[in-house]
Short mmCIF file of N, CA and C in Angstrom, two decimals:
data_model
loop_
_atom_site.label_atom_id
_atom_site.label_comp_id
_atom_site.label_asym_id
_atom_site.label_seq_id
_atom_site.Cartn_x
_atom_site.Cartn_y
_atom_site.Cartn_z
N MET A 1 26.19 2.56 -4.57
CA MET A 1 25.61 2.83 -3.32
C MET A 1 24.13 3.34 -3.67
N GLY A 2 23.97 4.10 -4.62
CA GLY A 2 22.65 4.54 -5.12
C GLY A 2 21.84 5.19 -3.98
N ALA A 3 20.60 4.80 -3.88
CA ALA A 3 19.70 5.45 -2.94
C ALA A 3 20.02 5.30 -1.41
N PHE A 4 20.81 4.34 -1.04
CA PHE A 4 21.19 4.03 0.28
C PHE A 4 22.26 5.05 0.68
N HIS A 5 21.94 6.25 1.07
CA HIS A 5 23.10 7.33 1.38
C HIS A 5 23.68 7.11 2.84
N SER A 6 22.93 6.27 3.58
CA SER A 6 23.46 5.90 4.80
C SER A 6 22.90 4.58 5.42
N VAL A 7 23.49 4.04 6.32
CA VAL A 7 23.01 2.95 6.98
C VAL A 7 21.53 3.11 7.45
N SER A 8 21.27 4.22 8.09
CA SER A 8 20.04 4.49 8.72
C SER A 8 18.88 4.40 7.65
N ASN A 9 19.22 4.97 6.32
CA ASN A 9 18.21 4.82 5.27
C ASN A 9 17.98 3.44 5.00
N PHE A 10 19.08 2.61 4.84
CA PHE A 10 18.98 1.22 4.50
C PHE A 10 18.03 0.54 5.62
N ARG A 11 18.26 0.79 6.92
CA ARG A 11 17.47 0.24 7.99
C ARG A 11 16.04 0.69 7.85
N GLU A 12 15.91 1.97 7.71
CA GLU A 12 14.52 2.45 7.48
C GLU A 12 13.81 1.71 6.40
N LEU A 13 14.43 1.57 5.23
CA LEU A 13 13.79 0.87 4.10
C LEU A 13 13.41 -0.56 4.43
N CYS A 14 14.37 -1.24 5.18
CA CYS A 14 14.07 -2.60 5.58
C CYS A 14 12.75 -2.74 6.45
N GLY A 15 12.71 -1.80 7.38
CA GLY A 15 11.67 -1.78 8.29
C GLY A 15 10.35 -1.46 7.54
N LEU A 16 10.33 -0.62 6.65
CA LEU A 16 9.24 -0.20 5.73
C LEU A 16 8.82 -1.40 4.93
N VAL A 17 9.88 -2.11 4.40
CA VAL A 17 9.51 -3.31 3.43
C VAL A 17 8.85 -4.38 4.38
N ILE A 18 9.40 -4.57 5.55
CA ILE A 18 8.81 -5.62 6.45
C ILE A 18 7.53 -5.39 6.82
N ALA A 19 7.16 -4.10 7.04
CA ALA A 19 5.78 -3.52 7.45
C ALA A 19 4.78 -3.75 6.29
N CYS A 20 5.32 -3.58 5.05
CA CYS A 20 4.39 -3.62 3.95
C CYS A 20 4.17 -5.03 3.43
N VAL A 21 5.09 -5.91 3.72
CA VAL A 21 4.91 -7.26 3.15
C VAL A 21 3.71 -7.93 3.43
N GLY A 22 3.17 -7.91 4.67
CA GLY A 22 1.97 -8.50 5.04
C GLY A 22 0.77 -7.80 4.31
N VAL A 23 0.68 -6.49 4.38
CA VAL A 23 -0.43 -5.79 3.66
C VAL A 23 -0.42 -6.03 2.26
N LEU A 24 0.84 -5.99 1.58
CA LEU A 24 0.89 -6.15 0.04
C LEU A 24 0.56 -7.66 -0.19
N SER A 25 0.90 -8.58 0.57
CA SER A 25 0.56 -10.08 0.29
C SER A 25 -0.94 -10.09 0.34
N SER A 26 -1.57 -9.55 1.23
CA SER A 26 -3.06 -9.62 1.32
C SER A 26 -3.71 -8.88 0.18
N SER A 27 -3.08 -7.88 -0.21
CA SER A 27 -3.65 -7.05 -1.37
C SER A 27 -3.59 -7.73 -2.64
N VAL A 28 -2.48 -8.44 -2.89
CA VAL A 28 -2.19 -9.15 -4.02
C VAL A 28 -3.18 -10.45 -4.10
N SER A 29 -3.38 -11.11 -2.97
CA SER A 29 -4.38 -12.08 -2.92
C SER A 29 -5.81 -11.56 -3.37
N SER A 30 -6.02 -10.42 -2.67
CA SER A 30 -7.45 -9.80 -2.95
C SER A 30 -7.46 -9.42 -4.56
N LEU A 31 -6.40 -8.92 -5.12
CA LEU A 31 -6.45 -8.57 -6.42
C LEU A 31 -6.64 -9.70 -7.32
N SER A 32 -6.08 -10.92 -6.93
CA SER A 32 -6.10 -12.20 -7.66
C SER A 32 -7.51 -12.62 -7.60
N ARG A 33 -8.12 -12.66 -6.46
CA ARG A 33 -9.47 -13.12 -6.34
C ARG A 33 -10.51 -12.20 -7.11
N ASN A 34 -10.22 -10.84 -7.13
CA ASN A 34 -11.07 -9.93 -7.78
C ASN A 34 -10.94 -10.21 -9.34
N ALA A 35 -9.75 -10.61 -9.84
CA ALA A 35 -9.43 -10.86 -11.27
C ALA A 35 -10.40 -12.06 -11.73
N LEU A 36 -10.68 -12.91 -10.91
CA LEU A 36 -11.45 -14.12 -11.20
C LEU A 36 -12.92 -13.69 -11.30
N SER A 37 -13.33 -12.71 -10.62
CA SER A 37 -14.75 -12.22 -10.66
C SER A 37 -14.85 -11.24 -11.76
N VAL A 38 -16.16 -10.76 -11.75
CA VAL A 38 -16.38 -9.67 -12.85
C VAL A 38 -15.60 -8.32 -12.26
N SER A 39 -14.73 -7.84 -13.09
CA SER A 39 -13.96 -6.79 -12.87
C SER A 39 -14.67 -5.34 -12.92
N TRP A 40 -14.30 -4.45 -12.19
CA TRP A 40 -14.84 -3.14 -12.21
C TRP A 40 -14.40 -2.42 -13.48
N ARG A 41 -13.37 -3.02 -14.17
CA ARG A 41 -12.89 -2.37 -15.38
C ARG A 41 -13.69 -2.69 -16.57
N THR A 42 -14.54 -3.72 -16.43
CA THR A 42 -15.36 -4.13 -17.69
C THR A 42 -16.20 -2.82 -17.97
N PRO A 43 -16.49 -2.61 -19.36
CA PRO A 43 -17.35 -1.56 -19.72
C PRO A 43 -18.68 -1.36 -18.97
N ALA A 44 -19.21 -2.58 -18.62
CA ALA A 44 -20.74 -2.52 -18.04
C ALA A 44 -20.48 -2.03 -16.59
N PHE A 45 -19.36 -1.99 -15.99
CA PHE A 45 -19.35 -1.48 -14.72
C PHE A 45 -18.38 -0.22 -14.60
N ARG A 46 -17.75 0.17 -15.59
CA ARG A 46 -16.95 1.33 -15.65
C ARG A 46 -17.67 2.60 -15.76
N ARG A 47 -17.22 3.61 -14.96
CA ARG A 47 -17.79 4.95 -14.91
C ARG A 47 -16.90 5.74 -15.90
N PHE A 48 -17.54 6.24 -16.87
CA PHE A 48 -16.83 6.77 -17.85
C PHE A 48 -16.40 8.33 -17.47
N LEU A 49 -15.21 8.76 -17.71
CA LEU A 49 -14.67 9.97 -17.30
C LEU A 49 -15.25 10.98 -18.52
N SER A 50 -15.75 12.11 -17.94
CA SER A 50 -16.12 13.24 -18.86
C SER A 50 -14.80 13.74 -19.60
N ASP A 51 -14.86 14.29 -20.70
CA ASP A 51 -13.78 14.85 -21.42
C ASP A 51 -13.07 15.91 -20.62
N GLU A 52 -13.88 16.79 -19.82
CA GLU A 52 -13.37 17.78 -19.05
C GLU A 52 -12.42 17.14 -17.87
N ALA A 53 -12.97 16.14 -17.21
CA ALA A 53 -12.26 15.55 -16.13
C ALA A 53 -10.98 14.79 -16.63
N ARG A 54 -11.10 14.18 -17.87
CA ARG A 54 -10.01 13.57 -18.40
C ARG A 54 -8.91 14.57 -18.77
N ALA A 55 -9.33 15.72 -19.24
CA ALA A 55 -8.30 16.76 -19.73
C ALA A 55 -7.65 17.29 -18.52
N LYS A 56 -8.42 17.46 -17.36
CA LYS A 56 -7.85 17.95 -16.04
C LYS A 56 -6.82 17.09 -15.57
N ILE A 57 -7.12 15.80 -15.56
CA ILE A 57 -6.05 14.72 -15.00
C ILE A 57 -4.91 14.67 -15.89
N HIS A 58 -5.16 14.73 -17.29
CA HIS A 58 -4.07 14.75 -18.31
C HIS A 58 -3.15 15.83 -18.00
N ALA A 59 -3.67 17.14 -17.78
CA ALA A 59 -2.84 18.24 -17.51
C ALA A 59 -2.08 18.08 -16.16
N ALA A 60 -2.73 17.51 -15.13
CA ALA A 60 -2.15 17.29 -13.96
C ALA A 60 -0.78 16.37 -13.99
N VAL A 61 -1.05 15.23 -14.66
CA VAL A 61 0.03 14.34 -14.73
C VAL A 61 1.17 14.81 -15.64
N ASN A 62 0.96 15.91 -16.31
CA ASN A 62 2.11 16.46 -17.17
C ASN A 62 2.60 17.73 -16.70
N GLU A 63 1.99 18.12 -15.37
CA GLU A 63 2.42 19.44 -14.82
C GLU A 63 3.77 19.48 -14.26
N HIS A 64 4.23 18.38 -13.60
CA HIS A 64 5.51 18.25 -12.98
C HIS A 64 6.14 16.93 -13.40
N PRO A 65 7.60 16.82 -13.31
CA PRO A 65 8.29 15.61 -13.71
C PRO A 65 7.77 14.47 -12.76
N VAL A 66 7.39 14.60 -11.56
CA VAL A 66 6.94 13.54 -10.89
C VAL A 66 5.61 13.90 -10.28
N VAL A 67 4.50 13.18 -10.41
CA VAL A 67 3.14 13.39 -10.00
C VAL A 67 2.73 12.16 -9.09
N LEU A 68 2.28 12.42 -7.94
CA LEU A 68 1.80 11.40 -7.11
C LEU A 68 0.30 11.73 -6.64
N PHE A 69 -0.61 10.77 -7.03
CA PHE A 69 -1.91 10.73 -6.48
C PHE A 69 -1.98 9.91 -5.20
N MET A 70 -2.33 10.40 -4.05
CA MET A 70 -2.23 9.77 -2.85
C MET A 70 -3.32 10.17 -1.91
N LYS A 71 -3.36 9.27 -0.75
CA LYS A 71 -4.19 9.62 0.31
C LYS A 71 -3.50 10.45 1.29
N GLY A 72 -3.91 11.67 1.42
CA GLY A 72 -3.24 12.62 2.37
C GLY A 72 -2.30 13.42 1.63
N THR A 73 -1.31 14.08 2.34
CA THR A 73 -0.49 15.01 1.80
C THR A 73 1.05 14.32 2.07
N ALA A 74 2.04 14.95 1.33
CA ALA A 74 3.47 14.39 1.63
C ALA A 74 3.80 14.55 2.97
N GLU A 75 3.35 15.73 3.56
CA GLU A 75 3.72 16.00 4.96
C GLU A 75 2.94 15.03 6.01
N MET A 76 1.69 14.67 5.57
CA MET A 76 0.87 13.99 6.41
C MET A 76 0.06 12.89 5.54
N PRO A 77 0.70 11.79 5.13
CA PRO A 77 -0.07 10.64 4.38
C PRO A 77 -1.06 10.13 5.33
N GLN A 78 -2.11 9.75 4.67
CA GLN A 78 -3.33 9.13 5.35
C GLN A 78 -3.45 7.67 5.13
N CYS A 79 -2.53 7.06 4.52
CA CYS A 79 -2.41 5.55 4.42
C CYS A 79 -1.06 5.05 4.47
N GLY A 80 -0.84 3.91 4.73
CA GLY A 80 0.43 3.30 4.81
C GLY A 80 1.08 3.21 3.49
N PHE A 81 0.34 2.84 2.38
CA PHE A 81 0.97 2.79 1.05
C PHE A 81 1.36 4.14 0.62
N SER A 82 0.55 5.18 0.88
CA SER A 82 0.94 6.54 0.37
C SER A 82 2.20 7.05 1.18
N ARG A 83 2.28 6.68 2.53
CA ARG A 83 3.40 6.92 3.20
C ARG A 83 4.60 6.24 2.68
N ALA A 84 4.56 4.94 2.23
CA ALA A 84 5.71 4.15 1.80
C ALA A 84 6.19 4.80 0.57
N VAL A 85 5.30 5.19 -0.44
CA VAL A 85 5.71 5.87 -1.64
C VAL A 85 6.59 7.19 -1.28
N ILE A 86 6.04 7.93 -0.50
CA ILE A 86 6.70 9.17 -0.15
C ILE A 86 8.01 8.95 0.45
N GLN A 87 8.11 7.87 1.31
CA GLN A 87 9.47 7.50 2.05
C GLN A 87 10.33 7.11 0.86
N VAL A 88 9.92 6.33 -0.15
CA VAL A 88 10.79 5.85 -1.18
C VAL A 88 11.32 7.08 -1.95
N LEU A 89 10.38 7.86 -2.23
CA LEU A 89 10.86 9.11 -3.13
C LEU A 89 11.74 10.01 -2.34
N ASP A 90 11.49 10.07 -1.02
CA ASP A 90 12.45 10.83 -0.26
C ASP A 90 13.74 10.11 -0.19
N MET A 91 13.94 8.79 0.00
CA MET A 91 15.24 8.04 -0.13
C MET A 91 15.92 8.35 -1.41
N HIS A 92 15.30 8.44 -2.49
CA HIS A 92 15.82 8.90 -3.65
C HIS A 92 16.17 10.39 -3.95
N ARG A 93 15.66 11.02 -2.87
CA ARG A 93 15.98 12.66 -2.77
C ARG A 93 15.39 13.27 -4.05
N VAL A 94 14.14 12.96 -4.36
CA VAL A 94 13.43 13.63 -5.37
C VAL A 94 13.15 15.01 -4.96
N PRO A 95 13.65 15.97 -5.64
CA PRO A 95 13.47 17.46 -5.27
C PRO A 95 11.92 17.87 -5.11
N SER A 96 11.61 18.47 -4.13
CA SER A 96 10.13 19.00 -3.95
C SER A 96 9.73 19.73 -5.06
N LYS A 97 10.62 20.45 -5.76
CA LYS A 97 10.23 21.38 -6.91
C LYS A 97 9.91 20.54 -8.19
N LYS A 98 10.28 19.24 -8.06
CA LYS A 98 9.98 18.32 -9.22
C LYS A 98 8.76 17.36 -8.88
N LEU A 99 8.27 17.59 -7.67
CA LEU A 99 7.18 16.60 -7.17
C LEU A 99 5.92 17.38 -6.89
N ARG A 100 4.83 16.83 -7.51
CA ARG A 100 3.50 17.46 -7.16
C ARG A 100 2.66 16.33 -6.68
N THR A 101 1.93 16.54 -5.45
CA THR A 101 1.13 15.48 -5.04
C THR A 101 -0.34 16.00 -5.18
N TYR A 102 -1.31 15.07 -5.24
CA TYR A 102 -2.64 15.36 -5.21
C TYR A 102 -3.29 14.62 -4.02
N ASN A 103 -4.08 15.11 -3.22
CA ASN A 103 -4.80 14.37 -2.11
C ASN A 103 -6.03 13.95 -2.54
N VAL A 104 -6.27 12.60 -3.03
CA VAL A 104 -7.58 12.23 -3.58
C VAL A 104 -8.77 12.22 -2.55
N LEU A 105 -8.38 12.37 -1.17
CA LEU A 105 -9.48 12.31 -0.23
C LEU A 105 -10.24 13.60 -0.23
N GLU A 106 -9.61 14.57 -0.78
CA GLU A 106 -10.26 15.95 -0.89
C GLU A 106 -11.13 16.13 -2.03
N ASP A 107 -11.07 15.09 -3.05
CA ASP A 107 -11.86 15.29 -4.13
C ASP A 107 -12.24 13.89 -4.72
N PRO A 108 -13.69 13.46 -4.25
CA PRO A 108 -14.14 12.19 -4.66
C PRO A 108 -14.16 11.97 -6.16
N GLU A 109 -14.27 12.99 -7.02
CA GLU A 109 -14.28 12.86 -8.42
C GLU A 109 -12.80 12.40 -8.93
N LEU A 110 -11.85 13.15 -8.30
CA LEU A 110 -10.45 12.69 -8.74
C LEU A 110 -10.21 11.38 -8.20
N ARG A 111 -10.61 11.04 -7.04
CA ARG A 111 -10.30 9.67 -6.47
C ARG A 111 -10.78 8.58 -7.42
N GLY A 112 -12.00 8.68 -7.90
CA GLY A 112 -12.52 7.71 -8.78
C GLY A 112 -11.89 7.94 -10.39
N GLY A 113 -11.88 9.16 -10.65
CA GLY A 113 -11.33 9.44 -11.96
C GLY A 113 -9.91 9.04 -12.32
N ILE A 114 -9.06 9.16 -11.34
CA ILE A 114 -7.63 8.81 -11.64
C ILE A 114 -7.56 7.36 -11.83
N LYS A 115 -8.32 6.56 -11.11
CA LYS A 115 -8.47 5.10 -11.28
C LYS A 115 -8.75 4.62 -12.71
N GLU A 116 -9.82 5.43 -13.34
CA GLU A 116 -10.23 5.04 -14.51
C GLU A 116 -9.24 5.74 -15.60
N PHE A 117 -8.67 6.79 -15.32
CA PHE A 117 -7.64 7.36 -16.32
C PHE A 117 -6.43 6.35 -16.41
N SER A 118 -6.01 5.86 -15.39
CA SER A 118 -4.81 5.06 -15.54
C SER A 118 -5.21 3.55 -15.66
N ASP A 119 -6.57 3.14 -15.44
CA ASP A 119 -6.90 1.83 -15.59
C ASP A 119 -6.22 0.95 -14.49
N TRP A 120 -6.02 1.52 -13.26
CA TRP A 120 -5.35 1.03 -12.25
C TRP A 120 -6.24 1.23 -11.04
N PRO A 121 -6.49 0.04 -10.30
CA PRO A 121 -7.60 0.21 -9.30
C PRO A 121 -7.33 0.73 -7.89
N THR A 122 -6.00 1.05 -7.62
CA THR A 122 -5.70 1.46 -6.32
C THR A 122 -4.87 2.84 -6.25
N ILE A 123 -4.85 3.41 -5.06
CA ILE A 123 -4.21 4.56 -4.82
C ILE A 123 -3.13 4.15 -3.73
N PRO A 124 -1.98 4.76 -3.83
CA PRO A 124 -1.34 5.81 -4.67
C PRO A 124 -1.04 5.31 -6.01
N GLN A 125 -0.92 6.42 -6.86
CA GLN A 125 -0.46 6.17 -8.18
C GLN A 125 0.69 7.11 -8.54
N LEU A 126 1.74 6.77 -9.06
CA LEU A 126 2.85 7.59 -9.51
C LEU A 126 2.92 7.75 -11.04
N TYR A 127 3.24 8.90 -11.47
CA TYR A 127 3.51 9.35 -12.85
C TYR A 127 4.92 9.87 -12.89
N VAL A 128 5.65 9.58 -13.85
CA VAL A 128 6.88 10.21 -14.23
C VAL A 128 6.92 10.67 -15.58
N ASN A 129 7.17 12.05 -15.71
CA ASN A 129 7.10 12.57 -17.13
C ASN A 129 5.66 12.30 -17.84
N GLY A 130 4.65 12.33 -17.10
CA GLY A 130 3.41 12.01 -17.72
C GLY A 130 3.05 10.64 -17.98
N GLN A 131 3.88 9.68 -17.71
CA GLN A 131 3.72 8.31 -17.82
C GLN A 131 3.39 7.61 -16.51
N PHE A 132 2.36 6.66 -16.53
CA PHE A 132 2.08 6.08 -15.27
C PHE A 132 3.08 5.00 -15.01
N VAL A 133 3.50 5.02 -13.74
CA VAL A 133 4.56 4.04 -13.31
C VAL A 133 3.89 2.89 -12.57
N GLY A 134 3.04 3.21 -11.65
CA GLY A 134 2.40 2.19 -10.89
C GLY A 134 2.00 2.64 -9.55
N GLY A 135 1.55 1.61 -8.78
CA GLY A 135 1.32 1.96 -7.31
C GLY A 135 2.42 1.68 -6.43
N CYS A 136 1.95 1.40 -5.11
CA CYS A 136 3.04 1.26 -4.11
C CYS A 136 3.77 -0.06 -4.26
N ASP A 137 3.18 -1.15 -4.56
CA ASP A 137 3.90 -2.42 -4.78
C ASP A 137 4.89 -2.32 -5.85
N ILE A 138 4.41 -1.84 -7.09
CA ILE A 138 5.25 -1.71 -8.17
C ILE A 138 6.37 -0.71 -7.82
N LEU A 139 6.23 0.32 -7.18
CA LEU A 139 7.29 1.15 -6.76
C LEU A 139 8.25 0.67 -5.84
N LEU A 140 7.84 -0.18 -4.95
CA LEU A 140 8.74 -0.75 -3.95
C LEU A 140 9.57 -1.78 -4.70
N SER A 141 9.06 -2.58 -5.59
CA SER A 141 9.76 -3.47 -6.46
C SER A 141 10.79 -2.89 -7.27
N MET A 142 10.45 -1.68 -7.91
CA MET A 142 11.44 -0.93 -8.78
C MET A 142 12.53 -0.34 -7.96
N HIS A 143 12.11 0.05 -6.68
CA HIS A 143 13.18 0.53 -5.78
C HIS A 143 14.14 -0.48 -5.53
N GLN A 144 13.68 -1.77 -5.08
CA GLN A 144 14.56 -2.71 -4.67
C GLN A 144 15.45 -3.29 -5.85
N SER A 145 14.84 -3.22 -7.05
CA SER A 145 15.77 -3.78 -8.20
C SER A 145 16.56 -2.67 -8.83
N GLY A 146 16.51 -1.54 -8.45
CA GLY A 146 17.21 -0.33 -8.96
C GLY A 146 16.73 0.41 -10.20
N GLU A 147 15.58 -0.26 -10.59
CA GLU A 147 14.82 0.47 -11.72
C GLU A 147 14.36 1.71 -11.47
N LEU A 148 13.92 2.06 -10.32
CA LEU A 148 13.32 3.34 -10.00
C LEU A 148 14.45 4.47 -10.05
N GLU A 149 15.47 4.16 -9.54
CA GLU A 149 16.64 4.95 -9.58
C GLU A 149 17.06 5.43 -10.97
N ALA A 150 17.09 4.29 -11.76
CA ALA A 150 17.42 4.40 -13.25
C ALA A 150 16.50 5.25 -13.92
N LEU A 151 15.19 5.14 -13.65
CA LEU A 151 14.02 5.85 -14.22
C LEU A 151 14.22 7.41 -13.88
N LEU A 152 14.42 7.57 -12.64
CA LEU A 152 14.53 8.99 -12.12
C LEU A 152 15.73 9.77 -12.80
N GLU A 153 16.91 8.94 -12.84
CA GLU A 153 18.12 9.51 -13.46
C GLU A 153 17.76 9.79 -14.96
N LYS A 154 17.23 8.77 -15.68
CA LYS A 154 17.00 8.91 -16.99
C LYS A 154 16.29 10.14 -17.40
N HIS A 155 15.25 10.58 -16.47
CA HIS A 155 14.46 11.71 -16.93
C HIS A 155 14.95 13.03 -16.12
N ASP A 156 16.22 12.94 -15.67
CA ASP A 156 16.80 14.02 -15.01
C ASP A 156 16.06 14.55 -13.70
N ILE A 157 15.51 13.61 -12.98
CA ILE A 157 14.71 14.10 -11.84
C ILE A 157 15.70 14.11 -10.68
N ILE A 158 16.57 13.11 -10.58
CA ILE A 158 17.62 13.08 -9.63
C ILE A 158 18.94 12.91 -10.59
N PRO A 159 20.08 13.58 -10.05
CA PRO A 159 21.28 13.54 -10.54
C PRO A 159 21.77 12.04 -10.61
N LYS A 160 22.50 11.73 -11.80
CA LYS A 160 23.12 10.39 -12.03
C LYS A 160 24.40 10.32 -11.06
N ILE A 161 24.40 9.19 -10.26
CA ILE A 161 25.50 8.94 -9.45
C ILE A 161 26.55 8.17 -10.18
N GLU A 162 27.63 8.74 -10.46
CA GLU A 162 28.74 8.17 -11.25
C GLU A 162 29.43 7.07 -10.24
N SER A 163 29.81 5.89 -10.75
CA SER A 163 30.49 4.88 -10.06
C SER A 163 31.80 5.35 -9.67
N SER A 164 32.30 5.28 -8.49
CA SER A 164 33.59 5.72 -8.18
C SER A 164 34.76 4.67 -8.48
N SER A 165 34.28 3.45 -8.60
CA SER A 165 35.20 2.42 -8.89
C SER A 165 35.70 2.41 -10.28
N GLN A 166 36.89 2.47 -10.54
CA GLN A 166 37.58 2.43 -11.87
C GLN A 166 38.49 1.33 -12.02
N SER A 167 38.39 0.49 -12.97
CA SER A 167 39.41 -0.69 -13.20
C SER A 167 40.48 -0.25 -14.15
#
């Protein structure tokens, strides 16, 4: 049963996935087109992080077991992708004491710096035990495949749910 603790959670996820499909498909198309053009990641266009900024971000991603850089707060996300990530983490019942969120809208340096730190062009960005996991699209895919639950269980963020079926 995993993350679907009730039929309403499953229905909520289905609605969330349907709502995100259109936005994600246009984002993927946009990313594909951008990959063909000169990328912001190339050294000529990259803004290099200062050692101080890199150290602050490194400390932040290692501060808690789950760290999310998002637009808005967990209580009031300011974009649909950030809201989707929060909803998925809530469905997996990630304890608030193990989750730290950073609102990149409050700090322009953090907003640009986290993209360079991870070499990932979009927000939100999720880290588990200091390791970059991905953005909303990757998180939704991991959730659907069961990989996210396995990752959270592996790092003792959520309790492992033992299978009740015995042969």
